[in-house]
Amino acid sequence: MKILAIETSCDETAISILEIKSRDKRPVFNILSNVISSQVKVHAEWGGVVPGLAKREHEKNLPRVLKRALKKAEIVNPEKEIDFISVTQGPGLEPALWTGINFAKKLSVVWDIPLIPVNHMLGHLLAFFLKDEEFEIPKIEFPAIALLVSGGHTQIILIKTPPSGASWGKYKLIGETRDDAAGEAFDKVAKMMDLGYPGGPMISKLASSVGSSASHRIVLPRPMIDDYSKDGEFDFSFSGLKTAVLYKLKDPEIRNYERTYGRKYVKEIISKEFQQAVIDVLISKTLRASEKYKAKNIILGGGVTANKELRKQFRRQLSVTSPQTTLLMPKIKFTGDNAAMIALAGYFSKDKIKRPAKSQALKAEGNLTL
Ligand code: KG4
Ligand code: ZN
């Protein structure tokens, strides 16, 4: 069986083809192609993703990304060789989502292949399974806690029951951001310091270049880290942290450092403390949720989990506080938006399948929840 997946929820136009074979009655997966065309350069000059521009770029890119994905997977007759098309239905930017959905609908009719709408966050949640070589889905013990952190979302999800039938687990959202997502905070703080878009990689690079001799420590808040209120115990808030950086940049003491040690030095120490504040909050909340629900596994997913310091500190803290809990992280290349994760999520969303004639009613859902 082969699934062709389309992802256009934000600023990556991505198409992947996933092959599923059966070995001893267990499915074995193989990513035949995983093409990503990034629009980062187009949005960089605006300091963030512009939905109208994203739509235009996706429309332009989709036909050639499809061509490359089919070629790489050595597929000559897609109408005969592809069994399902899966497409991101939401959440995401609606104008961007619609381009992928409309493209998928057309293929579904022309090739006469059923369509499976997929939740983008399920893709991030399952991304830790993806491998470059053939892979199986290992047995996972439940309950599990997932932390999904991207440019649009910061969520803690409780997965209580093991996968059954066509779907992978039952999910309950137990925490989310009340304002900015963690990735969004990275992007906005980077913009304040003229570091370009996307901000995460730049901030993490600057943070890692702070020498151990740096003697000036900037202190930023850890929003909601000790918020044990019953309502929203695992919720986040990153907008205040972003504002705290803005004030720091205007602080006379910081301006003085800037004059004495240079602008780069100030950007480095701010990046380091900002990154640490985000890491402290993400780890603390996730570990607390894991303790409360006695999680056997913690799953990470989303663009922000590419952050090396976050990965390192998560591993370290978990080994100290809860060594019996396993940390499951996606490979760095599968942390950001890609269509391989949408293909795998499609495989686990087969209960939502739509025959070609019915597929035409599919609508984008910008605020789709898990
Ligand atoms: O999952 P993703 O590719 O797209 C969305 O679904 O939003 O996540 C993109 C986000 C951006 O905000 C980007 O700045 C952030 O992930 N990001 C990082 C790093 N790499 C990407 N944040 C922190 N550290 C990184 N190394
Ligand atoms: Zn994403």
mmCIF file of C-alpha atoms and ligand atoms in Angstrom:
data_model
loop_
_atom_site.group_PDB
_atom_site.id
_atom_site.type_symbol
_atom_site.label_atom_id
_atom_site.label_comp_id
_atom_site.label_asym_id
_atom_site.label_seq_id
_atom_site.Cartn_x
_atom_site.Cartn_y
_atom_site.Cartn_z
ATOM 1 C CA MET A 1 0.000 0.000 0.000
ATOM 2 C CA LYS A 2 1.207 3.518 -0.757
ATOM 3 C CA ILE A 3 -0.005 6.810 0.726
ATOM 4 C CA LEU A 4 0.720 10.145 -0.923
ATOM 5 C CA ALA A 5 0.574 12.972 1.635
ATOM 6 C CA ILE A 6 0.262 16.723 1.138
ATOM 7 C CA GLU A 7 1.151 19.344 3.757
ATOM 8 C CA THR A 8 0.575 23.091 3.275
ATOM 9 C CA SER A 9 -0.519 24.345 6.706
ATOM 10 C CA CYS A 10 2.136 27.043 7.052
ATOM 11 C CA ASP A 11 5.215 27.954 5.026
ATOM 12 C CA GLU A 12 6.455 24.574 3.789
ATOM 13 C CA THR A 13 5.029 22.976 0.655
ATOM 14 C CA ALA A 14 5.583 19.275 1.291
ATOM 15 C CA ILE A 15 4.662 16.002 -0.396
ATOM 16 C CA SER A 16 5.726 12.552 0.726
ATOM 17 C CA ILE A 17 5.045 9.008 -0.391
ATOM 18 C CA LEU A 18 4.971 6.343 2.288
ATOM 19 C CA GLU A 19 4.946 2.649 1.482
ATOM 20 C CA ILE A 20 3.359 0.175 3.899
ATOM 21 C CA LYS A 21 4.146 -3.502 3.553
ATOM 22 C CA SER A 22 3.213 -6.354 5.792
ATOM 23 C CA ARG A 23 5.707 -8.585 7.574
ATOM 24 C CA ASP A 24 4.352 -11.318 9.874
ATOM 25 C CA LYS A 25 1.038 -9.440 9.787
ATOM 26 C CA ARG A 26 2.719 -6.312 11.173
ATOM 27 C CA PRO A 27 2.944 -3.164 9.053
ATOM 28 C CA VAL A 28 6.412 -2.095 7.914
ATOM 29 C CA PHE A 29 6.803 1.484 6.735
ATOM 30 C CA ASN A 30 9.221 2.969 4.237
ATOM 31 C CA ILE A 31 9.426 6.642 3.251
ATOM 32 C CA LEU A 32 9.889 6.537 -0.515
ATOM 33 C CA SER A 33 10.080 10.305 -0.871
ATOM 34 C CA ASN A 34 9.827 13.312 1.423
ATOM 35 C CA VAL A 35 10.049 16.543 -0.566
ATOM 36 C CA ILE A 36 9.903 19.896 1.235
ATOM 37 C CA SER A 37 9.979 23.239 -0.509
ATOM 38 C CA SER A 38 10.527 25.930 2.090
ATOM 39 C CA GLN A 39 9.185 29.466 1.679
ATOM 40 C CA VAL A 40 11.374 30.841 4.456
ATOM 41 C CA LYS A 41 13.166 33.264 2.138
ATOM 42 C CA VAL A 42 9.863 34.704 0.852
ATOM 43 C CA HIS A 43 8.560 35.410 4.359
ATOM 44 C CA ALA A 44 11.875 36.411 5.920
ATOM 45 C CA GLU A 45 11.677 40.015 4.782
ATOM 46 C CA TRP A 46 8.302 40.379 6.557
ATOM 47 C CA GLY A 47 9.652 38.822 9.765
ATOM 48 C CA GLY A 48 6.983 36.104 9.803
ATOM 49 C CA VAL A 49 4.593 34.110 7.630
ATOM 50 C CA VAL A 50 2.217 36.200 5.493
ATOM 51 C CA PRO A 51 -0.871 34.012 4.770
ATOM 52 C CA GLY A 52 -1.611 35.504 1.317
ATOM 53 C CA LEU A 53 1.990 35.026 0.217
ATOM 54 C CA ALA A 54 2.023 31.477 1.580
ATOM 55 C CA LYS A 55 -1.074 30.658 -0.479
ATOM 56 C CA ARG A 56 0.482 32.025 -3.666
ATOM 57 C CA GLU A 57 3.743 30.134 -3.094
ATOM 58 C CA HIS A 58 1.981 26.832 -2.310
ATOM 59 C CA GLU A 59 -0.053 27.121 -5.513
ATOM 60 C CA LYS A 60 3.126 27.725 -7.462
ATOM 61 C CA ASN A 61 5.123 24.963 -5.740
ATOM 62 C CA LEU A 62 2.632 22.105 -5.448
ATOM 63 C CA PRO A 63 2.832 20.799 -9.071
ATOM 64 C CA ARG A 64 6.632 20.669 -9.089
ATOM 65 C CA VAL A 65 6.887 19.268 -5.558
ATOM 66 C CA LEU A 66 4.475 16.514 -6.667
ATOM 67 C CA LYS A 67 6.586 15.793 -9.714
ATOM 68 C CA ARG A 68 9.730 15.481 -7.603
ATOM 69 C CA ALA A 69 8.029 13.316 -4.965
ATOM 70 C CA LEU A 70 6.695 10.890 -7.610
ATOM 71 C CA LYS A 71 10.039 10.756 -9.399
ATOM 72 C CA LYS A 72 12.016 10.119 -6.208
ATOM 73 C CA ALA A 73 9.595 7.317 -5.285
ATOM 74 C CA GLU A 74 9.858 5.938 -8.849
ATOM 75 C CA ILE A 75 6.118 6.112 -9.361
ATOM 76 C CA VAL A 76 5.084 6.217 -12.993
ATOM 77 C CA ASN A 77 1.344 5.497 -12.784
ATOM 78 C CA PRO A 78 0.112 7.176 -9.618
ATOM 79 C CA GLU A 79 -3.518 6.294 -10.349
ATOM 80 C CA LYS A 80 -2.562 2.607 -10.165
ATOM 81 C CA GLU A 81 0.236 2.732 -7.600
ATOM 82 C CA ILE A 82 -1.112 5.122 -4.950
ATOM 83 C CA ASP A 83 -3.848 3.776 -2.659
ATOM 84 C CA PHE A 84 -4.708 6.860 -0.569
ATOM 85 C CA ILE A 85 -4.050 10.567 -0.545
ATOM 86 C CA SER A 86 -3.769 12.158 2.884
ATOM 87 C CA VAL A 87 -3.904 15.906 3.294
ATOM 88 C CA THR A 88 -3.551 18.295 6.226
ATOM 89 C CA GLN A 89 -7.017 19.638 7.050
ATOM 90 C CA GLY A 90 -5.901 21.819 9.974
ATOM 91 C CA PRO A 91 -4.914 23.448 12.217
ATOM 92 C CA GLY A 92 -2.970 26.101 10.336
ATOM 93 C CA LEU A 93 -3.378 29.168 8.155
ATOM 94 C CA GLU A 94 -6.640 28.692 6.262
ATOM 95 C CA PRO A 95 -5.558 30.213 2.915
ATOM 96 C CA ALA A 96 -2.502 27.932 3.002
ATOM 97 C CA LEU A 97 -4.483 24.841 4.059
ATOM 98 C CA TRP A 98 -6.987 25.368 1.229
ATOM 99 C CA THR A 99 -4.272 25.171 -1.452
ATOM 100 C CA GLY A 100 -3.247 21.683 -0.291
ATOM 101 C CA ILE A 101 -6.857 20.561 0.124
ATOM 102 C CA ASN A 102 -7.911 21.788 -3.320
ATOM 103 C CA PHE A 103 -4.884 20.146 -4.890
ATOM 104 C CA ALA A 104 -5.627 16.876 -3.058
ATOM 105 C CA LYS A 105 -9.287 16.976 -4.136
ATOM 106 C CA LYS A 106 -8.274 17.348 -7.775
ATOM 107 C CA LEU A 107 -5.856 14.415 -7.557
ATOM 108 C CA SER A 108 -8.484 12.349 -5.766
ATOM 109 C CA VAL A 109 -10.943 12.815 -8.644
ATOM 110 C CA VAL A 110 -8.482 12.613 -11.534
ATOM 111 C CA TRP A 111 -6.750 9.508 -10.164
ATOM 112 C CA ASP A 112 -9.949 8.115 -8.573
ATOM 113 C CA ILE A 113 -8.225 7.603 -5.218
ATOM 114 C CA PRO A 114 -9.799 8.119 -1.749
ATOM 115 C CA LEU A 115 -8.783 11.043 0.430
ATOM 116 C CA ILE A 116 -7.986 11.062 4.149
ATOM 117 C CA PRO A 117 -8.100 14.396 6.028
ATOM 118 C CA VAL A 118 -5.358 14.609 8.654
ATOM 119 C CA ASN A 119 -4.847 16.656 11.798
ATOM 120 C CA HIS A 120 -1.455 18.387 11.525
ATOM 121 C CA MET A 121 -0.829 17.988 15.276
ATOM 122 C CA LEU A 122 -1.308 14.213 15.019
ATOM 123 C CA GLY A 123 1.452 14.349 12.411
ATOM 124 C CA HIS A 124 3.790 16.116 14.876
ATOM 125 C CA LEU A 125 2.775 13.662 17.597
ATOM 126 C CA LEU A 126 3.647 10.613 15.478
ATOM 127 C CA ALA A 127 6.819 12.083 13.944
ATOM 128 C CA PHE A 128 9.070 10.304 16.479
ATOM 129 C CA PHE A 129 8.262 7.005 14.737
ATOM 130 C CA LEU A 130 9.698 8.172 11.397
ATOM 131 C CA LYS A 131 13.023 6.779 10.244
ATOM 132 C CA ASP A 132 15.099 7.061 7.082
ATOM 133 C CA GLU A 133 15.236 3.296 6.708
ATOM 134 C CA GLU A 134 12.331 0.794 6.941
ATOM 135 C CA PHE A 135 10.591 0.977 10.288
ATOM 136 C CA GLU A 136 7.875 -0.692 12.342
ATOM 137 C CA ILE A 137 5.698 0.894 14.998
ATOM 138 C CA PRO A 138 7.165 -0.306 18.295
ATOM 139 C CA LYS A 139 4.895 -1.136 21.191
ATOM 140 C CA ILE A 140 4.463 1.908 23.408
ATOM 141 C CA GLU A 141 3.265 1.768 26.982
ATOM 142 C CA PHE A 142 0.460 4.043 28.098
ATOM 143 C CA PRO A 143 -0.456 6.486 29.481
ATOM 144 C CA ALA A 144 1.849 8.826 27.590
ATOM 145 C CA ILE A 145 2.260 12.575 27.714
ATOM 146 C CA ALA A 146 3.024 14.507 24.527
ATOM 147 C CA LEU A 147 4.512 17.988 24.363
ATOM 148 C CA LEU A 148 3.890 19.550 20.959
ATOM 149 C CA VAL A 149 5.693 22.837 20.392
ATOM 150 C CA SER A 150 5.695 24.660 17.087
ATOM 151 C CA GLY A 151 5.258 28.104 15.596
ATOM 152 C CA GLY A 152 1.501 27.959 16.099
ATOM 153 C CA HIS A 153 1.007 25.595 19.045
ATOM 154 C CA THR A 154 2.218 24.738 22.522
ATOM 155 C CA GLN A 155 0.212 21.820 23.842
ATOM 156 C CA ILE A 156 0.423 19.083 26.430
ATOM 157 C CA ILE A 157 -1.635 16.064 25.476
ATOM 158 C CA LEU A 158 -2.540 13.061 27.587
ATOM 159 C CA ILE A 159 -2.786 9.815 25.640
ATOM 160 C CA LYS A 160 -4.556 7.370 27.896
ATOM 161 C CA THR A 161 -5.314 4.320 25.831
ATOM 162 C CA PRO A 162 -3.264 2.248 23.446
ATOM 163 C CA PRO A 163 -3.945 2.442 19.726
ATOM 164 C CA SER A 164 -6.935 0.443 18.605
ATOM 165 C CA GLY A 165 -8.501 -0.172 15.237
ATOM 166 C CA ALA A 166 -7.817 2.534 12.712
ATOM 167 C CA SER A 167 -6.754 5.295 15.098
ATOM 168 C CA TRP A 168 -3.654 5.848 17.205
ATOM 169 C CA GLY A 169 -4.668 6.437 20.805
ATOM 170 C CA LYS A 170 -7.255 8.633 22.465
ATOM 171 C CA TYR A 171 -6.154 12.171 23.181
ATOM 172 C CA LYS A 172 -7.008 14.741 25.790
ATOM 173 C CA LEU A 173 -5.629 18.258 25.620
ATOM 174 C CA ILE A 174 -4.564 19.063 29.197
ATOM 175 C CA GLY A 175 -2.562 22.236 28.602
ATOM 176 C CA GLU A 176 -2.009 24.854 25.934
ATOM 177 C CA THR A 177 -0.742 28.370 25.517
ATOM 178 C CA ARG A 178 -3.070 31.174 26.471
ATOM 179 C CA ASP A 179 -1.358 33.601 24.096
ATOM 180 C CA ASP A 180 1.783 33.103 21.982
ATOM 181 C CA ALA A 181 3.131 29.670 21.062
ATOM 182 C CA ALA A 182 6.716 28.931 22.136
ATOM 183 C CA GLY A 183 7.975 29.001 18.532
ATOM 184 C CA GLU A 184 6.127 32.254 17.942
ATOM 185 C CA ALA A 185 7.912 33.752 20.973
ATOM 186 C CA PHE A 186 11.270 32.650 19.520
ATOM 187 C CA ASP A 187 10.305 34.282 16.212
ATOM 188 C CA LYS A 188 9.104 37.540 17.797
ATOM 189 C CA VAL A 189 12.126 37.887 20.088
ATOM 190 C CA ALA A 190 14.405 37.245 17.096
ATOM 191 C CA LYS A 191 12.577 39.975 15.180
ATOM 192 C CA MET A 192 13.143 42.433 18.060
ATOM 193 C CA MET A 193 16.852 41.741 17.818
ATOM 194 C CA ASP A 194 16.939 41.847 13.988
ATOM 195 C CA LEU A 195 17.959 38.206 13.759
ATOM 196 C CA GLY A 196 15.689 37.254 10.878
ATOM 197 C CA TYR A 197 13.022 34.577 10.439
ATOM 198 C CA PRO A 198 12.598 31.851 11.658
ATOM 199 C CA GLY A 199 13.940 32.918 15.019
ATOM 200 C CA GLY A 200 14.443 29.562 16.769
ATOM 201 C CA PRO A 201 17.601 28.426 14.975
ATOM 202 C CA MET A 202 19.213 31.908 15.208
ATOM 203 C CA ILE A 203 18.471 32.331 18.914
ATOM 204 C CA SER A 204 19.751 28.858 19.724
ATOM 205 C CA LYS A 205 22.946 29.538 17.750
ATOM 206 C CA LEU A 206 23.589 32.818 19.581
ATOM 207 C CA ALA A 207 22.760 31.214 22.936
ATOM 208 C CA SER A 208 25.315 28.483 22.350
ATOM 209 C CA SER A 209 28.038 30.963 21.477
ATOM 210 C CA VAL A 210 27.939 32.655 24.902
ATOM 211 C CA GLY A 211 31.305 31.838 26.410
ATOM 212 C CA SER A 212 31.482 30.526 29.951
ATOM 213 C CA SER A 213 33.351 33.736 30.760
ATOM 214 C CA ALA A 214 30.251 35.866 30.132
ATOM 215 C CA SER A 215 29.842 37.513 33.494
ATOM 216 C CA HIS A 216 26.572 39.340 32.934
ATOM 217 C CA ARG A 217 23.452 37.374 33.575
ATOM 218 C CA ILE A 218 20.152 38.757 32.437
ATOM 219 C CA VAL A 219 17.174 37.456 34.388
ATOM 220 C CA LEU A 220 13.871 36.904 32.605
ATOM 221 C CA PRO A 221 10.614 35.515 34.060
ATOM 222 C CA ARG A 222 9.442 31.886 33.743
ATOM 223 C CA PRO A 223 5.728 32.558 33.078
ATOM 224 C CA MET A 224 3.200 30.289 34.803
ATOM 225 C CA ILE A 225 5.917 27.861 35.889
ATOM 226 C CA ASP A 226 4.469 27.606 39.411
ATOM 227 C CA ASP A 227 0.849 27.987 38.429
ATOM 228 C CA TYR A 228 -0.813 25.060 40.162
ATOM 229 C CA SER A 229 -4.338 26.441 39.835
ATOM 230 C CA LYS A 230 -6.709 23.621 39.039
ATOM 231 C CA ASP A 231 -7.963 25.405 35.983
ATOM 232 C CA GLY A 232 -5.262 25.302 33.381
ATOM 233 C CA GLU A 233 -2.613 23.662 35.551
ATOM 234 C CA PHE A 234 -0.566 22.801 32.464
ATOM 235 C CA ASP A 235 -1.263 25.967 30.476
ATOM 236 C CA PHE A 236 1.479 28.210 29.141
ATOM 237 C CA SER A 237 1.904 31.900 28.450
ATOM 238 C CA PHE A 238 4.821 33.288 26.468
ATOM 239 C CA SER A 239 3.628 36.750 25.571
ATOM 240 C CA GLY A 240 4.852 38.301 28.874
ATOM 241 C CA LEU A 241 8.283 36.773 28.387
ATOM 242 C CA LYS A 242 8.496 38.364 24.955
ATOM 243 C CA THR A 243 7.550 41.762 26.451
ATOM 244 C CA ALA A 244 10.150 41.293 29.206
ATOM 245 C CA VAL A 245 12.805 40.943 26.473
ATOM 246 C CA LEU A 246 11.554 44.150 24.870
ATOM 247 C CA TYR A 247 11.995 46.016 28.177
ATOM 248 C CA LYS A 248 15.433 44.488 28.705
ATOM 249 C CA LEU A 249 16.545 45.759 25.315
ATOM 250 C CA LYS A 250 15.662 49.288 26.473
ATOM 251 C CA ASP A 251 17.083 48.888 29.977
ATOM 252 C CA PRO A 252 19.893 51.457 30.672
ATOM 253 C CA GLU A 253 22.097 48.743 32.200
ATOM 254 C CA ILE A 254 21.778 46.603 29.050
ATOM 255 C CA ARG A 255 22.425 49.636 26.832
ATOM 256 C CA ASN A 256 25.553 50.166 28.824
ATOM 257 C CA TYR A 257 26.708 46.551 28.193
ATOM 258 C CA GLU A 258 26.007 47.153 24.546
ATOM 259 C CA ARG A 259 28.284 50.200 24.477
ATOM 260 C CA THR A 260 31.026 48.410 26.412
ATOM 261 C CA TYR A 261 30.925 44.860 24.983
ATOM 262 C CA GLY A 262 29.124 45.315 21.672
ATOM 263 C CA ARG A 263 25.678 44.565 20.296
ATOM 264 C CA LYS A 264 26.410 40.919 19.516
ATOM 265 C CA TYR A 265 27.324 40.204 23.125
ATOM 266 C CA VAL A 266 23.998 41.601 24.367
ATOM 267 C CA LYS A 267 22.083 39.557 21.782
ATOM 268 C CA GLU A 268 23.943 36.460 22.917
ATOM 269 C CA ILE A 269 23.216 36.848 26.622
ATOM 270 C CA ILE A 270 19.569 37.729 25.967
ATOM 271 C CA SER A 271 19.195 34.734 23.622
ATOM 272 C CA LYS A 272 20.703 32.433 26.221
ATOM 273 C CA GLU A 273 18.414 33.572 29.037
ATOM 274 C CA PHE A 274 15.310 33.708 26.831
ATOM 275 C CA GLN A 275 15.941 30.185 25.531
ATOM 276 C CA GLN A 276 16.552 28.938 29.080
ATOM 277 C CA ALA A 277 13.312 30.526 30.309
ATOM 278 C CA VAL A 278 11.326 28.737 27.578
ATOM 279 C CA ILE A 279 13.118 25.441 28.245
ATOM 280 C CA ASP A 280 12.543 25.676 32.015
ATOM 281 C CA VAL A 281 8.807 26.224 31.551
ATOM 282 C CA LEU A 282 8.360 23.508 28.890
ATOM 283 C CA ILE A 283 10.272 20.879 30.862
ATOM 284 C CA SER A 284 8.772 21.720 34.236
ATOM 285 C CA LYS A 285 5.161 21.606 33.003
ATOM 286 C CA THR A 286 5.649 18.421 30.999
ATOM 287 C CA LEU A 287 7.363 16.601 33.850
ATOM 288 C CA ARG A 288 4.646 17.674 36.254
ATOM 289 C CA ALA A 289 1.966 16.372 33.875
ATOM 290 C CA SER A 290 3.947 13.157 33.478
ATOM 291 C CA GLU A 291 4.130 12.675 37.259
ATOM 292 C CA LYS A 292 0.452 13.442 37.771
ATOM 293 C CA TYR A 293 -0.719 10.952 35.150
ATOM 294 C CA LYS A 294 2.060 8.421 35.844
ATOM 295 C CA ALA A 295 3.164 8.507 32.223
ATOM 296 C CA LYS A 296 5.301 5.644 30.930
ATOM 297 C CA ASN A 297 6.456 7.693 27.943
ATOM 298 C CA ILE A 298 6.954 11.351 27.092
ATOM 299 C CA ILE A 299 6.651 12.180 23.402
ATOM 300 C CA LEU A 300 8.045 15.394 21.914
ATOM 301 C CA GLY A 301 7.106 16.920 18.564
ATOM 302 C CA GLY A 302 7.061 20.150 16.563
ATOM 303 C CA GLY A 303 9.628 22.611 15.199
ATOM 304 C CA VAL A 304 10.822 23.863 18.607
ATOM 305 C CA THR A 305 11.904 20.322 19.567
ATOM 306 C CA ALA A 306 14.756 20.771 17.077
ATOM 307 C CA ASN A 307 16.330 22.877 19.832
ATOM 308 C CA LYS A 308 19.419 20.941 20.931
ATOM 309 C CA GLU A 309 19.543 22.469 24.398
ATOM 310 C CA LEU A 310 15.881 21.578 25.010
ATOM 311 C CA ARG A 311 16.546 17.974 23.957
ATOM 312 C CA LYS A 312 19.675 17.727 26.098
ATOM 313 C CA GLN A 313 18.123 19.231 29.218
ATOM 314 C CA PHE A 314 14.927 17.170 28.847
ATOM 315 C CA ARG A 315 16.958 13.968 28.692
ATOM 316 C CA ARG A 316 19.100 15.009 31.643
ATOM 317 C CA GLN A 317 16.230 16.087 33.892
ATOM 318 C CA LEU A 318 14.130 13.043 33.138
ATOM 319 C CA SER A 319 17.002 10.711 33.965
ATOM 320 C CA VAL A 320 17.254 12.370 37.374
ATOM 321 C CA THR A 321 13.591 12.811 38.296
ATOM 322 C CA SER A 322 11.933 9.893 36.539
ATOM 323 C CA PRO A 323 14.405 7.440 34.993
ATOM 324 C CA GLN A 324 11.655 4.852 34.433
ATOM 325 C CA THR A 325 9.893 7.200 31.966
ATOM 326 C CA THR A 326 11.097 7.007 28.354
ATOM 327 C CA LEU A 327 11.646 10.136 26.281
ATOM 328 C CA LEU A 328 10.641 9.725 22.637
ATOM 329 C CA MET A 329 11.904 12.475 20.343
ATOM 330 C CA PRO A 330 11.655 12.815 16.564
ATOM 331 C CA LYS A 331 14.847 12.925 14.538
ATOM 332 C CA ILE A 332 15.763 16.597 14.001
ATOM 333 C CA LYS A 333 14.795 16.392 10.306
ATOM 334 C CA PHE A 334 11.251 15.322 11.260
ATOM 335 C CA THR A 335 10.675 17.988 13.946
ATOM 336 C CA GLY A 336 9.527 20.727 11.540
ATOM 337 C CA ASP A 337 6.681 20.548 9.052
ATOM 338 C CA ASN A 338 6.962 17.674 6.584
ATOM 339 C CA ALA A 339 4.550 15.421 4.713
ATOM 340 C CA ALA A 340 5.997 12.073 5.864
ATOM 341 C CA MET A 341 4.369 12.702 9.249
ATOM 342 C CA ILE A 342 1.083 13.510 7.448
ATOM 343 C CA ALA A 343 1.302 10.213 5.557
ATOM 344 C CA LEU A 344 1.819 8.285 8.800
ATOM 345 C CA ALA A 345 -1.001 10.232 10.473
ATOM 346 C CA GLY A 346 -3.126 9.385 7.411
ATOM 347 C CA TYR A 347 -2.436 5.691 7.988
ATOM 348 C CA PHE A 348 -3.758 6.111 11.545
ATOM 349 C CA SER A 349 -6.767 8.186 10.430
ATOM 350 C CA LYS A 350 -8.240 5.652 8.030
ATOM 351 C CA ASP A 351 -11.556 5.899 9.860
ATOM 352 C CA LYS A 352 -11.930 9.352 8.255
ATOM 353 C CA ILE A 353 -11.502 8.111 4.698
ATOM 354 C CA LYS A 354 -13.542 9.778 1.945
ATOM 355 C CA ARG A 355 -14.293 8.210 -1.433
ATOM 356 C CA PRO A 356 -13.363 10.511 -4.373
ATOM 357 C CA ALA A 357 -16.945 11.764 -4.879
ATOM 358 C CA LYS A 358 -17.316 12.579 -1.157
ATOM 359 C CA SER A 359 -13.846 14.117 -0.908
ATOM 360 C CA GLN A 360 -15.050 17.289 -2.629
ATOM 361 C CA ALA A 361 -16.913 18.413 0.499
ATOM 362 C CA LEU A 362 -13.711 18.536 2.577
ATOM 363 C CA LYS A 363 -13.057 21.948 4.159
ATOM 364 C CA ALA A 364 -9.960 23.516 5.714
ATOM 365 C CA GLU A 365 -10.230 23.938 9.499
ATOM 366 C CA GLY A 366 -7.780 26.506 10.799
ATOM 367 C CA ASN A 367 -8.567 25.702 14.436
ATOM 368 C CA LEU A 368 -8.943 21.934 14.221
ATOM 369 C CA THR A 369 -8.201 20.243 17.564
ATOM 370 C CA LEU A 370 -6.863 16.777 18.272
HETATM 371 O O1 KG4 B 1 6.535 22.736 13.469
HETATM 372 P P1 KG4 B 1 7.020 23.913 12.701
HETATM 373 O O2 KG4 B 1 8.032 23.662 11.618
HETATM 374 O O3 KG4 B 1 5.853 24.690 12.045
HETATM 375 C C1 KG4 B 1 4.624 24.919 12.651
HETATM 376 O O4 KG4 B 1 3.771 23.990 12.614
HETATM 377 O O5 KG4 B 1 4.480 26.012 13.218
HETATM 378 O O6 KG4 B 1 7.637 24.933 13.779
HETATM 379 C C2 KG4 B 1 8.241 26.139 13.394
HETATM 380 C C3 KG4 B 1 8.735 26.847 14.641
HETATM 381 C C4 KG4 B 1 9.231 28.258 14.358
HETATM 382 O O7 KG4 B 1 8.619 29.132 15.269
HETATM 383 C C5 KG4 B 1 10.728 28.155 14.608
HETATM 384 O O8 KG4 B 1 11.317 29.358 15.091
HETATM 385 C C6 KG4 B 1 10.811 27.060 15.634
HETATM 386 O O9 KG4 B 1 9.836 26.125 15.215
HETATM 387 N N1 KG4 B 1 12.143 26.433 15.666
HETATM 388 C C7 KG4 B 1 12.946 26.455 16.749
HETATM 389 C C8 KG4 B 1 14.160 25.822 16.365
HETATM 390 N N2 KG4 B 1 14.029 25.438 15.050
HETATM 391 C C9 KG4 B 1 12.784 25.820 14.649
HETATM 392 N N3 KG4 B 1 12.766 26.960 17.983
HETATM 393 C C10 KG4 B 1 13.773 26.835 18.854
HETATM 394 N N4 KG4 B 1 14.958 26.268 18.562
HETATM 395 C C11 KG4 B 1 15.195 25.745 17.345
HETATM 396 N N5 KG4 B 1 16.361 25.170 17.065
HETATM 397 ZN ZN ZN B 2 3.761 22.141 12.328
#
